Amino acid sequence: MKHFLTILSHEIRMLLVSPSTYLAAALFLALMGYEFTRILETYSEAPQEVSPASGFFYLFWLPVLFMVPLLTMKCLAEERRSGTIETLLTTPVTTTEVVLGKYGAAYLLYVGLWGLTGGFFWILRKFAGGNQLIDPGPLEGGYLFIAVSGLLFVAIGVFASSLARSQAVAGILGFTMLFALIFGSASLADAGWLRTDALHPIRTAVEYGQVFQHYEDFTRGVVDLRQLLFYFSGTTLALIFSILSVEARMLHH
C-alpha cells in the first residue's frame, strides 16, 4: 500500500482542478440551501415536532442518488474506456491501491461537500441569536450518519464504475444500486408476503438494512454497533468486488 497516498493525492488534485467538481459543489449547495430555507419557512409558520437538523438530514437521499454517481462514475469507467487503467497497472502499483486511492478521493469530496452545509447552521445560529433552533444531538448524529453511510454509498458508486466502460452507464448503474438500497429495502420491509414464518430470516435481513431507520437512530443519538457493522462490512465487500472486477477485466484483455 506504499503507493496509495500518491494515488490518493493525485486523484484529489485532479478533482480540485476539474470544473465539474465546482459545478457539482455549487449544485449541491444550491439544492441543500433551498431545502434548508424551505424547512425554516415551515418552522416560521408553525411549531414542528422535530428540529431543523432532523428535517435537513432526512433529505440525505437526494445528494446520495445524484451526487454519488456523479462523483464516482468516471473514476474507473473512464480509465477503462481510454485504456489508461492498463497503463497504470503496468507500473509498480496494485489494483487495490488504484481502487482505494480513487475511492478515498471521492469519499473525501463527498464528506467535504456535506461539511460545507455546516455553514447553514452557523448562519441560523447567527441570525436566531442563539442555539434555540439548533439541537446538538440531531446535528451531530446527522453528520455522523452522513460520514458512516457515505462509506458504503461511495463504495457502491465505485463498484458500479468498475463494471462499465461508459461514464453514463456507470452513473445509471450507481443510481439504480443506491436507489435499491435506500428505497427498495424500505418497500420490501412493508411487503405482506415477507411476514410469513418461513421468510422470517429474510425479513430480519431486510429490516437490518433499513437505511432510513439507521438515520432515525443516529439523529436520536442511538449508535448501534450492528448498524456500523452493516456499513463497514458493506463497504469492504463493495471495494473487494470492485478490485476483482478490474482484475477480471484485465485478465480478459
Tab-separated table of N, CA and C in Angstrom, residues 6-117:
chain	number	residue	atom	x	y	z
A	6	THR	N	0.072	8.314	-2.779
A	6	THR	CA	0.431	9.001	-4.019
A	6	THR	C	-0.776	9.070	-4.961
A	7	ILE	N	-1.457	7.932	-5.117
A	7	ILE	CA	-2.638	7.889	-5.982
A	7	ILE	C	-3.749	8.761	-5.403
A	8	LEU	N	-3.936	8.694	-4.082
A	8	LEU	CA	-4.975	9.491	-3.429
A	8	LEU	C	-4.738	10.981	-3.648
A	9	SER	N	-3.507	11.440	-3.422
A	9	SER	CA	-3.215	12.866	-3.600
A	9	SER	C	-3.373	13.282	-5.062
A	10	HIS	N	-3.007	12.393	-5.991
A	10	HIS	CA	-3.176	12.698	-7.413
A	10	HIS	C	-4.651	12.825	-7.773
A	11	GLU	N	-5.472	11.910	-7.268
A	11	GLU	CA	-6.906	11.954	-7.559
A	11	GLU	C	-7.550	13.190	-6.954
A	12	ILE	N	-7.113	13.580	-5.764
A	12	ILE	CA	-7.658	14.790	-5.137
A	12	ILE	C	-7.284	16.022	-5.957
A	13	ARG	N	-6.040	16.077	-6.438
A	13	ARG	CA	-5.620	17.203	-7.273
A	13	ARG	C	-6.435	17.260	-8.564
A	14	MET	N	-6.678	16.094	-9.163
A	14	MET	CA	-7.461	16.058	-10.395
A	14	MET	C	-8.890	16.550	-10.152
A	15	LEU	N	-9.447	16.203	-8.993
A	15	LEU	CA	-10.791	16.673	-8.660
A	15	LEU	C	-10.808	18.175	-8.423
A	16	LEU	N	-9.755	18.691	-7.802
A	16	LEU	CA	-9.715	20.110	-7.466
A	16	LEU	C	-9.491	21.003	-8.680
A	17	VAL	N	-8.926	20.458	-9.747
A	17	VAL	CA	-8.708	21.266	-10.949
A	17	VAL	C	-9.795	21.023	-11.998
A	18	SER	N	-10.739	20.149	-11.678
A	18	SER	CA	-11.799	19.844	-12.631
A	18	SER	C	-12.969	20.818	-12.456
A	19	PRO	N	-13.397	21.484	-13.516
A	19	PRO	CA	-14.549	22.393	-13.407
A	19	PRO	C	-15.821	21.670	-12.965
A	20	SER	N	-15.951	20.390	-13.327
A	20	SER	CA	-17.158	19.648	-12.962
A	20	SER	C	-17.278	19.498	-11.448
A	21	THR	N	-16.144	19.469	-10.747
A	21	THR	CA	-16.175	19.373	-9.285
A	21	THR	C	-16.845	20.605	-8.687
A	22	TYR	N	-16.471	21.776	-9.179
A	22	TYR	CA	-17.037	23.017	-8.655
A	22	TYR	C	-18.486	23.187	-9.091
A	23	LEU	N	-18.811	22.696	-10.272
A	23	LEU	CA	-20.205	22.722	-10.711
A	23	LEU	C	-21.062	21.830	-9.817
A	24	ALA	N	-20.535	20.627	-9.531
A	24	ALA	CA	-21.265	19.709	-8.656
A	24	ALA	C	-21.422	20.307	-7.257
A	25	ALA	N	-20.361	20.941	-6.757
A	25	ALA	CA	-20.426	21.548	-5.426
A	25	ALA	C	-21.451	22.680	-5.389
A	26	ALA	N	-21.477	23.498	-6.446
A	26	ALA	CA	-22.431	24.610	-6.498
A	26	ALA	C	-23.865	24.093	-6.557
A	27	LEU	N	-24.108	23.070	-7.362
A	27	LEU	CA	-25.449	22.488	-7.463
A	27	LEU	C	-25.868	21.859	-6.138
A	28	PHE	N	-24.943	21.157	-5.503
A	28	PHE	CA	-25.234	20.519	-4.220
A	28	PHE	C	-25.617	21.557	-3.167
A	29	LEU	N	-24.801	22.604	-3.046
A	29	LEU	CA	-25.067	23.625	-2.032
A	29	LEU	C	-26.334	24.409	-2.349
A	30	ALA	N	-26.598	24.633	-3.643
A	30	ALA	CA	-27.828	25.333	-4.019
A	30	ALA	C	-29.054	24.497	-3.666
A	31	LEU	N	-28.994	23.196	-3.960
A	31	LEU	CA	-30.118	22.312	-3.658
A	31	LEU	C	-30.367	22.214	-2.162
A	32	MET	N	-29.301	21.946	-1.402
A	32	MET	CA	-29.468	21.781	0.040
A	32	MET	C	-29.785	23.112	0.713
A	33	GLY	N	-29.264	24.213	0.168
A	33	GLY	CA	-29.609	25.523	0.711
A	33	GLY	C	-31.082	25.838	0.499
A	34	TYR	N	-31.598	25.474	-0.667
A	34	TYR	CA	-33.023	25.677	-0.954
A	34	TYR	C	-33.885	24.850	-0.005
A	35	GLU	N	-33.510	23.588	0.211
A	35	GLU	CA	-34.275	22.726	1.112
A	35	GLU	C	-34.188	23.235	2.548
A	36	PHE	N	-33.027	23.736	2.941
A	36	PHE	CA	-32.867	24.271	4.293
A	36	PHE	C	-33.757	25.499	4.484
A	37	THR	N	-33.845	26.329	3.454
A	37	THR	CA	-34.711	27.505	3.519
A	37	THR	C	-36.174	27.096	3.649
A	38	ARG	N	-36.578	26.084	2.892
A	38	ARG	CA	-37.958	25.591	2.983
A	38	ARG	C	-38.263	25.074	4.382
A	39	ILE	N	-37.302	24.383	4.982
A	39	ILE	CA	-37.505	23.858	6.335
A	39	ILE	C	-37.705	25.012	7.320
A	40	LEU	N	-36.889	26.059	7.199
A	40	LEU	CA	-37.018	27.206	8.095
A	40	LEU	C	-38.341	27.934	7.887
A	41	GLU	N	-38.801	28.009	6.637
A	41	GLU	CA	-40.101	28.628	6.375
A	41	GLU	C	-41.222	27.840	7.040
A	42	THR	N	-41.107	26.509	7.022
A	42	THR	CA	-42.108	25.663	7.686
A	42	THR	C	-42.119	25.923	9.182
A	43	TYR	N	-40.930	26.091	9.776
A	43	TYR	CA	-40.851	26.350	11.212
A	43	TYR	C	-41.381	27.740	11.560
A	44	SER	N	-41.244	28.681	10.643
A	44	SER	CA	-41.736	30.028	10.922
A	44	SER	C	-43.254	30.100	10.878
A	45	GLU	N	-43.878	29.130	10.172
A	45	GLU	CA	-45.341	29.123	10.052
A	45	GLU	C	-46.009	28.423	11.226
A	46	ALA	N	-45.385	27.364	11.733
A	46	ALA	CA	-45.988	26.613	12.843
A	46	ALA	C	-44.912	25.780	13.528
A	47	PRO	N	-45.044	25.529	14.842
A	47	PRO	CA	-44.076	24.678	15.547
A	47	PRO	C	-44.063	23.266	14.961
A	48	GLN	N	-42.884	22.655	14.957
A	48	GLN	CA	-42.722	21.309	14.422
A	48	GLN	C	-42.232	20.371	15.520
A	49	GLU	N	-42.500	19.083	15.332
A	49	GLU	CA	-42.115	18.101	16.342
A	49	GLU	C	-40.633	17.782	16.313
A	50	VAL	N	-39.997	17.948	15.160
A	50	VAL	CA	-38.574	17.620	15.045
A	50	VAL	C	-37.782	18.908	14.837
A	51	SER	N	-36.478	18.830	15.124
A	51	SER	CA	-35.621	20.001	14.968
A	51	SER	C	-35.295	20.223	13.499
A	52	PRO	N	-34.858	21.446	13.139
A	52	PRO	CA	-34.466	21.689	11.749
A	52	PRO	C	-33.381	20.740	11.258
A	53	ALA	N	-32.464	20.350	12.147
A	53	ALA	CA	-31.388	19.445	11.755
A	53	ALA	C	-31.942	18.090	11.339
A	54	SER	N	-32.936	17.584	12.078
A	54	SER	CA	-33.531	16.287	11.739
A	54	SER	C	-34.206	16.339	10.376
A	55	GLY	N	-34.947	17.424	10.120
A	55	GLY	CA	-35.596	17.565	8.827
A	55	GLY	C	-34.607	17.720	7.692
A	56	PHE	N	-33.502	18.394	7.970
A	56	PHE	CA	-32.483	18.617	6.945
A	56	PHE	C	-31.809	17.306	6.553
A	57	PHE	N	-31.398	16.527	7.534
A	57	PHE	CA	-30.668	15.286	7.227
A	57	PHE	C	-31.592	14.184	6.722
A	58	TYR	N	-32.890	14.345	6.909
A	58	TYR	CA	-33.818	13.366	6.348
A	58	TYR	C	-33.742	13.352	4.821
A	59	LEU	N	-33.268	14.453	4.259
A	59	LEU	CA	-33.149	14.560	2.804
A	59	LEU	C	-31.804	14.055	2.289
A	60	PHE	N	-31.096	13.275	3.111
A	60	PHE	CA	-29.772	12.783	2.714
A	60	PHE	C	-29.805	12.042	1.388
A	61	TRP	N	-30.943	11.402	1.081
A	61	TRP	CA	-31.029	10.562	-0.116
A	61	TRP	C	-30.947	11.370	-1.409
A	62	LEU	N	-31.305	12.656	-1.359
A	62	LEU	CA	-31.242	13.479	-2.569
A	62	LEU	C	-29.813	13.577	-3.122
A	63	PRO	N	-28.850	14.056	-2.332
A	63	PRO	CA	-27.476	14.096	-2.865
A	63	PRO	C	-26.866	12.718	-3.060
A	64	VAL	N	-27.314	11.731	-2.279
A	64	VAL	CA	-26.769	10.382	-2.461
A	64	VAL	C	-27.107	9.858	-3.850
A	65	LEU	N	-28.369	9.975	-4.252
A	65	LEU	CA	-28.803	9.407	-5.526
A	65	LEU	C	-28.221	10.144	-6.729
A	66	PHE	N	-27.927	11.432	-6.570
A	66	PHE	CA	-27.479	12.193	-7.727
A	66	PHE	C	-26.008	12.596	-7.649
A	67	MET	N	-25.514	12.909	-6.451
A	67	MET	CA	-24.134	13.353	-6.333
A	67	MET	C	-23.148	12.187	-6.347
A	68	VAL	N	-23.467	11.110	-5.642
A	68	VAL	CA	-22.524	9.984	-5.582
A	68	VAL	C	-22.245	9.409	-6.971
A	69	PRO	N	-23.261	9.137	-7.810
A	69	PRO	CA	-22.937	8.665	-9.165
A	69	PRO	C	-22.097	9.672	-9.958
A	70	LEU	N	-22.351	10.980	-9.778
A	70	LEU	CA	-21.558	11.983	-10.480
A	70	LEU	C	-20.099	11.971	-10.027
A	71	LEU	N	-19.889	11.735	-8.733
A	71	LEU	CA	-18.532	11.755	-8.193
A	71	LEU	C	-17.744	10.500	-8.553
A	72	THR	N	-18.431	9.390	-8.760
A	72	THR	CA	-17.736	8.107	-8.912
A	72	THR	C	-17.802	7.514	-10.312
A	73	MET	N	-18.692	7.994	-11.167
A	73	MET	CA	-18.931	7.284	-12.425
A	73	MET	C	-17.715	7.264	-13.344
A	74	LYS	N	-16.824	8.260	-13.228
A	74	LYS	CA	-15.687	8.298	-14.143
A	74	LYS	C	-14.418	7.694	-13.548
A	75	CYS	N	-14.424	7.372	-12.237
A	75	CYS	CA	-13.169	7.009	-11.574
A	75	CYS	C	-12.515	5.765	-12.180
A	76	LEU	N	-13.312	4.752	-12.547
A	76	LEU	CA	-12.760	3.552	-13.174
A	76	LEU	C	-13.273	3.372	-14.598
A	77	ALA	N	-14.519	3.768	-14.854
A	77	ALA	CA	-15.092	3.594	-16.193
A	77	ALA	C	-14.304	4.391	-17.235
A	78	GLU	N	-13.947	5.632	-16.910
A	78	GLU	CA	-13.202	6.467	-17.858
A	78	GLU	C	-11.797	5.920	-18.081
A	79	GLU	N	-11.187	5.399	-17.015
A	79	GLU	CA	-9.857	4.791	-17.143
A	79	GLU	C	-9.900	3.589	-18.083
A	80	ARG	N	-10.961	2.790	-17.974
A	80	ARG	CA	-11.084	1.620	-18.835
A	80	ARG	C	-11.392	2.020	-20.269
A	81	ARG	N	-12.240	3.029	-20.439
A	81	ARG	CA	-12.604	3.448	-21.792
A	81	ARG	C	-11.405	3.999	-22.548
A	82	SER	N	-10.587	4.797	-21.854
A	82	SER	CA	-9.434	5.415	-22.502
A	82	SER	C	-8.215	4.497	-22.557
A	83	GLY	N	-8.276	3.383	-21.822
A	83	GLY	CA	-7.158	2.444	-21.814
A	83	GLY	C	-6.050	2.792	-20.848
A	84	THR	N	-6.234	3.865	-20.059
A	84	THR	CA	-5.171	4.273	-19.139
A	84	THR	C	-5.065	3.353	-17.928
A	85	ILE	N	-6.124	2.589	-17.641
A	85	ILE	CA	-6.063	1.683	-16.492
A	85	ILE	C	-5.028	0.590	-16.720
A	86	GLU	N	-4.936	0.111	-17.973
A	86	GLU	CA	-3.936	-0.905	-18.281
A	86	GLU	C	-2.526	-0.338	-18.131
A	87	THR	N	-2.338	0.903	-18.616
A	87	THR	CA	-1.028	1.543	-18.490
A	87	THR	C	-0.669	1.770	-17.036
A	88	LEU	N	-1.658	2.212	-16.249
A	88	LEU	CA	-1.419	2.479	-14.830
A	88	LEU	C	-1.005	1.220	-14.090
A	89	LEU	N	-1.659	0.104	-14.416
A	89	LEU	CA	-1.385	-1.133	-13.691
A	89	LEU	C	-0.115	-1.826	-14.152
A	90	THR	N	0.519	-1.334	-15.211
A	90	THR	CA	1.827	-1.872	-15.593
A	90	THR	C	2.946	-1.234	-14.768
A	91	THR	N	2.634	-0.142	-14.079
A	91	THR	CA	3.596	0.482	-13.168
A	91	THR	C	3.580	-0.283	-11.850
A	92	PRO	N	4.526	-0.001	-10.957
A	92	PRO	CA	4.591	-0.748	-9.687
A	92	PRO	C	3.471	-0.393	-8.700
A	93	VAL	N	2.229	-0.438	-9.147
A	93	VAL	CA	1.091	-0.224	-8.251
A	93	VAL	C	0.149	-1.410	-8.394
A	94	THR	N	-0.598	-1.690	-7.349
A	94	THR	CA	-1.538	-2.803	-7.371
A	94	THR	C	-2.939	-2.298	-7.671
A	95	THR	N	-3.799	-3.222	-8.079
A	95	THR	CA	-5.203	-2.865	-8.323
A	95	THR	C	-5.846	-2.329	-7.052
A	96	THR	N	-5.486	-2.911	-5.929
A	96	THR	CA	-6.042	-2.465	-4.644
A	96	THR	C	-5.698	-1.010	-4.374
A	97	GLU	N	-4.449	-0.629	-4.634
A	97	GLU	CA	-4.034	0.756	-4.406
A	97	GLU	C	-4.780	1.715	-5.329
A	98	VAL	N	-4.976	1.311	-6.574
A	98	VAL	CA	-5.684	2.165	-7.529
A	98	VAL	C	-7.130	2.369	-7.094
A	99	VAL	N	-7.818	1.262	-6.772
A	99	VAL	CA	-9.226	1.348	-6.396
A	99	VAL	C	-9.394	2.141	-5.103
A	100	LEU	N	-8.569	1.850	-4.107
A	100	LEU	CA	-8.695	2.543	-2.821
A	100	LEU	C	-8.335	4.022	-2.945
A	101	GLY	N	-7.349	4.342	-3.798
A	101	GLY	CA	-6.981	5.743	-3.998
A	101	GLY	C	-8.119	6.542	-4.611
A	102	LYS	N	-8.763	5.974	-5.624
A	102	LYS	CA	-9.880	6.653	-6.274
A	102	LYS	C	-11.089	6.722	-5.342
A	103	TYR	N	-11.318	5.650	-4.598
A	103	TYR	CA	-12.425	5.640	-3.631
A	103	TYR	C	-12.200	6.695	-2.551
A	104	GLY	N	-10.981	6.760	-2.024
A	104	GLY	CA	-10.678	7.708	-0.959
A	104	GLY	C	-10.882	9.146	-1.390
A	105	ALA	N	-10.480	9.474	-2.620
A	105	ALA	CA	-10.652	10.847	-3.120
A	105	ALA	C	-12.135	11.189	-3.257
A	106	ALA	N	-12.932	10.260	-3.813
A	106	ALA	CA	-14.372	10.516	-3.973
A	106	ALA	C	-15.057	10.645	-2.614
A	107	TYR	N	-14.661	9.802	-1.658
A	107	TYR	CA	-15.279	9.862	-0.328
A	107	TYR	C	-14.936	11.184	0.378
A	108	LEU	N	-13.695	11.609	0.296
A	108	LEU	CA	-13.299	12.862	0.942
A	108	LEU	C	-14.044	14.044	0.342
A	109	LEU	N	-14.260	14.025	-0.977
A	109	LEU	CA	-15.025	15.106	-1.604
A	109	LEU	C	-16.476	15.067	-1.155
A	110	TYR	N	-17.053	13.874	-1.073
A	110	TYR	CA	-18.437	13.712	-0.626
A	110	TYR	C	-18.612	14.256	0.789
A	111	VAL	N	-17.719	13.861	1.689
A	111	VAL	CA	-17.802	14.330	3.079
A	111	VAL	C	-17.529	15.834	3.155
A	112	GLY	N	-16.586	16.303	2.316
A	112	GLY	CA	-16.279	17.727	2.316
A	112	GLY	C	-17.463	18.580	1.884
A	113	LEU	N	-18.201	18.106	0.884
A	113	LEU	CA	-19.387	18.849	0.435
A	113	LEU	C	-20.434	18.916	1.541
A	114	TRP	N	-20.637	17.805	2.223
A	114	TRP	CA	-21.584	17.818	3.332
A	114	TRP	C	-21.080	18.721	4.464
A	115	GLY	N	-19.758	18.731	4.662
A	115	GLY	CA	-19.203	19.580	5.712
A	115	GLY	C	-19.489	21.056	5.473
A	116	LEU	N	-19.550	21.444	4.201
A	116	LEU	CA	-19.842	22.850	3.875
A	116	LEU	C	-21.244	23.256	4.324
A	117	THR	N	-22.160	22.280	4.437
A	117	THR	CA	-23.518	22.621	4.866
A	117	THR	C	-23.554	23.044	6.331
